[in-house]
CSV table of C-alpha atoms in Angstrom, one decimal:
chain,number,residue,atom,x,y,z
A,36,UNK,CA,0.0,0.0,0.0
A,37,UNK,CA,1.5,3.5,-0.9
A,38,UNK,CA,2.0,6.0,1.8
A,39,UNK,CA,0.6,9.6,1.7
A,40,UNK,CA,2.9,11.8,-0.2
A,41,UNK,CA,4.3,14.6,1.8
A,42,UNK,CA,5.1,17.6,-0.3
A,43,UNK,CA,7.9,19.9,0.9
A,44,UNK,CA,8.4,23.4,-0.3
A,45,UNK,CA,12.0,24.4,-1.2
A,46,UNK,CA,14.4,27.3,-2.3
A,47,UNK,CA,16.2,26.1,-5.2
A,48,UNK,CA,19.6,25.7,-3.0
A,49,UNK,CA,19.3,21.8,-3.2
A,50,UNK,CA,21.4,19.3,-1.9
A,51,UNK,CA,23.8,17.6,-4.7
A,52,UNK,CA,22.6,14.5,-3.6
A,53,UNK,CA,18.9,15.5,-4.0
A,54,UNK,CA,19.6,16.8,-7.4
A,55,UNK,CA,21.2,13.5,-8.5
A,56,UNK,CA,18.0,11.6,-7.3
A,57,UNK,CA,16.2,14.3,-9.3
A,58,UNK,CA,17.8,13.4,-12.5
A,59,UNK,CA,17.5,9.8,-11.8
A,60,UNK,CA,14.0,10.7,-11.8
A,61,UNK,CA,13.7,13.0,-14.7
A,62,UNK,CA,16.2,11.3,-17.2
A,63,UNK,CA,14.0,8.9,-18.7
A,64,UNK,CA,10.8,11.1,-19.4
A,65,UNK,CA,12.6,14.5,-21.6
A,66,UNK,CA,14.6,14.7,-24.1
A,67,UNK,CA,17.8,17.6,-22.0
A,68,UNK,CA,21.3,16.6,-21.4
A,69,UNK,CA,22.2,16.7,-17.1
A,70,UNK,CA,23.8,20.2,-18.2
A,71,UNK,CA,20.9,21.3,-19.5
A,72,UNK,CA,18.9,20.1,-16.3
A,73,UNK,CA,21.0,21.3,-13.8
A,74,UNK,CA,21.0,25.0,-15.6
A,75,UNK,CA,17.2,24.9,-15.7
A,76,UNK,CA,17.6,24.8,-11.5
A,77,UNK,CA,19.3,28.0,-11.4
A,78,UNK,CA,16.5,29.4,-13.6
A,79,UNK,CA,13.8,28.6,-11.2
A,80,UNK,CA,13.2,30.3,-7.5
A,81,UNK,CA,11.5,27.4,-5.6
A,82,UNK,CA,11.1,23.3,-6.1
A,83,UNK,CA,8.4,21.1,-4.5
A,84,UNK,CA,9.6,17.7,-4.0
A,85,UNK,CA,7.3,14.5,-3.1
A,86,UNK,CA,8.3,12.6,-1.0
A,87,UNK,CA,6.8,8.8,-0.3
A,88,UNK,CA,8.4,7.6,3.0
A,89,UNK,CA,12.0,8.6,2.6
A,90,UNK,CA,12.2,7.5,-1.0
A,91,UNK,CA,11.9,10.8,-3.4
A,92,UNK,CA,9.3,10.3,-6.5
A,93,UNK,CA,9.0,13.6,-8.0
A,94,UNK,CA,9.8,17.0,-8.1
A,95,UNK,CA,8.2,20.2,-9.7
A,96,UNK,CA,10.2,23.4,-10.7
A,97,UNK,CA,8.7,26.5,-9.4
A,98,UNK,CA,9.5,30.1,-10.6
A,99,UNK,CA,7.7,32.9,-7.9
A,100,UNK,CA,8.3,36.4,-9.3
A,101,UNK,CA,6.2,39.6,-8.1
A,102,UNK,CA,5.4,41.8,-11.2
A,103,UNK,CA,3.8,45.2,-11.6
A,104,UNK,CA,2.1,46.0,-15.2
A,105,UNK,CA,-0.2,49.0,-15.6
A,106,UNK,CA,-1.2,49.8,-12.2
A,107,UNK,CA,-1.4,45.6,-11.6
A,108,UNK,CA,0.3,43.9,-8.9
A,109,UNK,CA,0.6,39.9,-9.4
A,110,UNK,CA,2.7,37.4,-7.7
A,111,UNK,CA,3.4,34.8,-10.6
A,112,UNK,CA,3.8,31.2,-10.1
A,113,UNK,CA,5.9,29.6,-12.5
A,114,UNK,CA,5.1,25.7,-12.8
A,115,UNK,CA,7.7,23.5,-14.7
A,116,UNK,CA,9.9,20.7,-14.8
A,117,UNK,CA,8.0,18.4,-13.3
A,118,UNK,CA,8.0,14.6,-13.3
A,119,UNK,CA,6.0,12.2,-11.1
A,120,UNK,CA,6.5,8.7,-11.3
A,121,UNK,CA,4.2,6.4,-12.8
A,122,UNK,CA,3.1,4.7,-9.5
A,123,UNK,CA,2.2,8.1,-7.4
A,124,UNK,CA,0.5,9.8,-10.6
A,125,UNK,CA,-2.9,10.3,-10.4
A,126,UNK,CA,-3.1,11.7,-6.6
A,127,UNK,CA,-3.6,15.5,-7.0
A,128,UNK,CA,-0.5,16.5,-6.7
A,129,UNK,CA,0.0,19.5,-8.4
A,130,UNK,CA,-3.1,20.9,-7.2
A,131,UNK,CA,-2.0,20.1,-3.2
A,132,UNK,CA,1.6,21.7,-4.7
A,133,UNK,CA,-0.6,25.1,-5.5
A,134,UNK,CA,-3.3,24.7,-2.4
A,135,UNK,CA,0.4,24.6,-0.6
A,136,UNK,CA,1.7,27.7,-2.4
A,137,UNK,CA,-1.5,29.5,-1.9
A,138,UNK,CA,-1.0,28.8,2.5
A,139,UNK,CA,2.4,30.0,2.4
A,140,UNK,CA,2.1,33.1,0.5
A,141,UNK,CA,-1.3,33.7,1.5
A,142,UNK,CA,-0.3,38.0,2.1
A,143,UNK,CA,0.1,37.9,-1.2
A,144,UNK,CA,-3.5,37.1,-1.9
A,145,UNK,CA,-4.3,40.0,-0.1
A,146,UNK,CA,-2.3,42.3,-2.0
A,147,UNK,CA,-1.4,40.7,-5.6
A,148,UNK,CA,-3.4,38.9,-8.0
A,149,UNK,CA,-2.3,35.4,-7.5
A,150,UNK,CA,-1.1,33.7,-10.7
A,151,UNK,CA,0.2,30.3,-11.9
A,152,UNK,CA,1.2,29.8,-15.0
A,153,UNK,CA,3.1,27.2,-17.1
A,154,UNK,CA,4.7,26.9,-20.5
A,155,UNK,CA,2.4,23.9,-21.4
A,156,UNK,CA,4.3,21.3,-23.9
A,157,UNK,CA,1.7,18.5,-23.9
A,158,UNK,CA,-1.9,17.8,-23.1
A,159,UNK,CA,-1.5,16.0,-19.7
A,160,UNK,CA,0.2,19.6,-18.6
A,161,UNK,CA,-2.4,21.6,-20.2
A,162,UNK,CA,-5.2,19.5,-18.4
A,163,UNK,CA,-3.7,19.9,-14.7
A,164,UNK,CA,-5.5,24.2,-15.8
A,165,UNK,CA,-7.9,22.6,-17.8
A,166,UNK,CA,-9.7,19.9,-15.3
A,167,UNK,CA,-8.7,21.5,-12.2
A,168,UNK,CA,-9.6,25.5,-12.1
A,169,UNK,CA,-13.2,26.8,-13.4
A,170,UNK,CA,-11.3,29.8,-14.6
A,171,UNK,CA,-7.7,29.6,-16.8
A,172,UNK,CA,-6.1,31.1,-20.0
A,173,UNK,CA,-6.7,30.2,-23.0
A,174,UNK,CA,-9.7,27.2,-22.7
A,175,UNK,CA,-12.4,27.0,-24.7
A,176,UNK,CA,-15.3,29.4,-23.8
A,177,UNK,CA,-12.9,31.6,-22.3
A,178,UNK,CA,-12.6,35.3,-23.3
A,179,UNK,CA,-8.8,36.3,-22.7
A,180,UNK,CA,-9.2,39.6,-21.2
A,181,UNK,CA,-7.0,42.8,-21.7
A,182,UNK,CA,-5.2,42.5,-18.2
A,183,UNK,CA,-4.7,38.7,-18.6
A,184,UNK,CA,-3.4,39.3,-22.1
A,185,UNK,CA,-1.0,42.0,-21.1
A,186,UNK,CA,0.7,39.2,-18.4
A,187,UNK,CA,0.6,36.8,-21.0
A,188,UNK,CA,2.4,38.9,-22.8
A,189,UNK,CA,4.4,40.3,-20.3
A,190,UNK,CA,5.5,36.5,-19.0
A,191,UNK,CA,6.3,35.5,-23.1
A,192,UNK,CA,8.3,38.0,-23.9
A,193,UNK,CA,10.5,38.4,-20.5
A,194,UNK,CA,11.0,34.2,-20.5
A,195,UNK,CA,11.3,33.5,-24.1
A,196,UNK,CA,11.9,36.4,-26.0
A,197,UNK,CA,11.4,36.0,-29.9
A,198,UNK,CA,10.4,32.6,-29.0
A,199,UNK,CA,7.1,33.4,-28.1
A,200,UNK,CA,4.5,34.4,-30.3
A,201,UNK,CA,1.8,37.0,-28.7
A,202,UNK,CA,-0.7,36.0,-31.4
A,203,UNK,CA,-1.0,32.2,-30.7
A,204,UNK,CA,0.6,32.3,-26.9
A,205,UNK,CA,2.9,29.6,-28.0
A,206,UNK,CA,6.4,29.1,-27.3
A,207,UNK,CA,9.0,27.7,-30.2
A,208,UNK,CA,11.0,24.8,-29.1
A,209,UNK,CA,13.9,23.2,-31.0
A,210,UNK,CA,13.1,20.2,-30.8
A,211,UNK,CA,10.3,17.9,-29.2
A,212,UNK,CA,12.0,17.2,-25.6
A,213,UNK,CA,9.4,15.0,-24.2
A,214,UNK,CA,10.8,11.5,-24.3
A,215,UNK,CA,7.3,10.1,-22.8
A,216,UNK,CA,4.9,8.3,-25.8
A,217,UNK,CA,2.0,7.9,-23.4
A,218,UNK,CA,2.1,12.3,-23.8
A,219,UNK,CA,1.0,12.1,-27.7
A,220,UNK,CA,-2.5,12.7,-28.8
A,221,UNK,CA,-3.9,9.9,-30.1
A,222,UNK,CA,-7.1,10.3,-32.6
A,223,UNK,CA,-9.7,9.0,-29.8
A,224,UNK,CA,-7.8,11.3,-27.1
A,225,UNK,CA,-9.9,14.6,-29.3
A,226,UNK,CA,-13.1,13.5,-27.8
A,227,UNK,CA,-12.3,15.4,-25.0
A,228,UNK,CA,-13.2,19.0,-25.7
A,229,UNK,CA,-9.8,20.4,-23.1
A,230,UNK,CA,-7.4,18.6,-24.9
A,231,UNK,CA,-9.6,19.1,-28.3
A,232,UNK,CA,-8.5,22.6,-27.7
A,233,UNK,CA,-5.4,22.0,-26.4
A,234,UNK,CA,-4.0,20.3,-29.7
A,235,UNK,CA,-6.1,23.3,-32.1
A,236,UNK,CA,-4.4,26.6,-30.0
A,237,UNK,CA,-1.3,24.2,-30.4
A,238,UNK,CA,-0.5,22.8,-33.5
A,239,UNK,CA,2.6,22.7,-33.5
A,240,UNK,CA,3.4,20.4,-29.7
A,241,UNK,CA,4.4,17.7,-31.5
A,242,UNK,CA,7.3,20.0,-33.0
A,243,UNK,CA,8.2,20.9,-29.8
A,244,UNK,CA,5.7,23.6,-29.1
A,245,UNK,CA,4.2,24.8,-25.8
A,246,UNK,CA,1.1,26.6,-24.6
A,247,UNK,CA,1.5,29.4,-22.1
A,248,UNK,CA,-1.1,28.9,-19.9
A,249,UNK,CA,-2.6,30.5,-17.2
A,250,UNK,CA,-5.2,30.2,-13.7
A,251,UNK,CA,-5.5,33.4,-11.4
A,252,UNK,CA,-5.5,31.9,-7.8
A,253,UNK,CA,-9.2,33.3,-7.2
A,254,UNK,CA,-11.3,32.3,-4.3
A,255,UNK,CA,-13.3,29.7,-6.7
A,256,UNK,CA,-10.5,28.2,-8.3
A,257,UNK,CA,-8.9,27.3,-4.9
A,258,UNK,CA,-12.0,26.2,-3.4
A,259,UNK,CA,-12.9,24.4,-7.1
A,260,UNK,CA,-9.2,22.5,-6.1
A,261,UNK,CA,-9.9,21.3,-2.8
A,262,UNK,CA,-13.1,20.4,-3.8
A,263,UNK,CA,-11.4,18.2,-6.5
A,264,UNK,CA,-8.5,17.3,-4.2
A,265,UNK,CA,-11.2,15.9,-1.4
A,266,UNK,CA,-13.2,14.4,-4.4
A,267,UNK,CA,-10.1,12.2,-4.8
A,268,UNK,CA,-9.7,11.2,-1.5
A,269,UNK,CA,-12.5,10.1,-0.6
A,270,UNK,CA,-12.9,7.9,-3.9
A,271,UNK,CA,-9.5,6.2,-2.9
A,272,UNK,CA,-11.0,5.5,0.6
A,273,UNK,CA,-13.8,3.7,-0.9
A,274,UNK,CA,-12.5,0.6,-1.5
A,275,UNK,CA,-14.8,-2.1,-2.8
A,276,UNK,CA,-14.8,-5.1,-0.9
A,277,UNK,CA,-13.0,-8.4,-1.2
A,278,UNK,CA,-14.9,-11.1,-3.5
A,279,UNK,CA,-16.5,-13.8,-1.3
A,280,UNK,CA,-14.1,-17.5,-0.9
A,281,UNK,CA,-15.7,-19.5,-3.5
A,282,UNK,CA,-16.3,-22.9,-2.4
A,283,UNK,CA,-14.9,-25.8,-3.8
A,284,UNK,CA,-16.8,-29.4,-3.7
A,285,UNK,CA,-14.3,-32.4,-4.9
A,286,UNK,CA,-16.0,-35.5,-5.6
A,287,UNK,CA,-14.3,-38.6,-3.8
C-alpha cells in the first residue's frame, strides 16, 4: 500500500545529492542533457519535492516572481519541470503543490493577483489548468481579457523572448523534448473538448511547441481544487470489498 505523499516546499539551493535523485528521476521522461537540467535549476526560484516515505518520487520546478504591469500587482507562479512517477501519478499533486503555495504566500493574496502559469508542452500539462480551475487562459469558452493578455504577454516575452508568439501564446522549441509516448495525442484522445483545444491553440506540440497557460488563484479556483483534491480522497478510501471465498466441492 502506498503511503501519503508529503510535499515539501524548497528554495532552489538543493542538496547535490537531492539533485542526483532528481535526475534519476527526470532522465528517462525529456529529451535535456544533465547540463541542460542542472541550468534549468538555477533558472527557477522554488522546487516542490514529493516525498513517499523517505524515497523521493518527483519534483516540480517552481518560478515565484512579483510583477507590476499597468497599475497591476501579481505574484506569478511559474510551474515546470516536473515529473512524477508512474506509480504516485494520479493523486492531485499539483493541485495540493498550488493549495500549498496558496498557504504559504497567503499576504500575497491579499495584495497581488495570485497567478500560476506554465509553459504547457503537452496535453496532460495543459489538463492539470484545464480539469482543475473553473477559470484559466486560454480554454475554450474563455474570453482572454485585456489584463490577462498583457501578463501573457508580459511573462512570453520576459522568459522567451522572440520565442514566443503573442498571437497564438505559443512558445517555439527546438526540438520535441518530451521523451514520454503515453504524452501524444492519439485520434480518440480529441473527444475530450480540453485537450480538443489544447491540440487546435497548439499545433505545433508535437514540434516541440508549448502553450503558455494561465489560472489566477481566485477564491473559486482554490476552493474548485480542494473540492477536487477531497473528491479524490474520498474515492480512494472507498475501497470495494473483497470477493466472497468461492467454495470448492471435490468428488471422492
Amino acid at each position: 500500500m502506498h503511503q501519503q505523499i508529503e510535499i515539501q516546499l524548497c528554495t532552489n539551493d538543493l542538496m547535490e545529492t537531492t539533485i542526483q535523485e532528481m535526475w534519476r528521476i527526470y532522465e528517462p521522461y525529456y529529451h535535456y542533457s544533465a547540463e541542460s537540467f542542472r541550468a534549468r535549476i538555477q533558472k527557477n526560484t522554488h522546487y516542490a519535492l514529493y516525498y513517499e516515505g523517505n524515497r523521493l518520487v518527483g519534483f516540480t520546478g517552481l518560478r515565484i516572481q512579483k510583477i507590476n504591469i499597468e497599475r497591476k500587482r501579481y505574484l506569478t507562479v511559474y510551474f515546470g519541470q516536473t515529473v512524477v512517477t508512474d506509480g504516485v501519478r494520479g493523486k492531485g499533486l499539483i493541485n495540493r503543490t498550488g493549495l500549498k503555495i496558496a498557504r504559504k504566500f497567503w499576504r500575497s493574496l491579499l495584495t497581488r493577483k495570485v497567478v500560476f502559469w506554465a509553459d504547457a508542452l503537452t496535453y496532460r500539462a495543459y489538463l492539470v489548468f484545464a480539469k482543475n480551475l473553473i477559470d484559466c487562459y486560454p480554454a475554450a469558452g474563455q474570453v482572454l481579457n485585456r489584463s490577462m493578455q498583457c501578463l501573457r504577454d508580459f511573462l512570453g516575452q520576459s522568459n522567451y523572448g522572440e520565442r514566443y508568439c503573442p498571437q497564438s501564446g505559443t512558445v517555439r522549441k527546438d526540438s520535441f523534448l518530451v521523451a514520454d509516448p503515453h504524452m501524444m495525442i492519439r485520434p480518440d484522445k480529441l473527444r475530450d473538448p480540453d485537450i480538443a483545444f489544447f491540440a487546435q491553440a497548439n499545433p505545433s506540440y508535437q514540434e516541440g511547441s508549448g502553450l503558455l497557460t494561465m489560472g489566477p488563484a481566485t477564491a473559486r479556483n482554490l476552493w474548485y481544487m480542494v473540492s477536487k483534491y477531497r473528491a479524490k480522497q474520498a474515492a480512494r478510501q472507498v475501497r470495494p470489498a473483497p470477493a466472497p471465498a468461492r467454495m470448492v466441492l471435490s468428488a471422492s
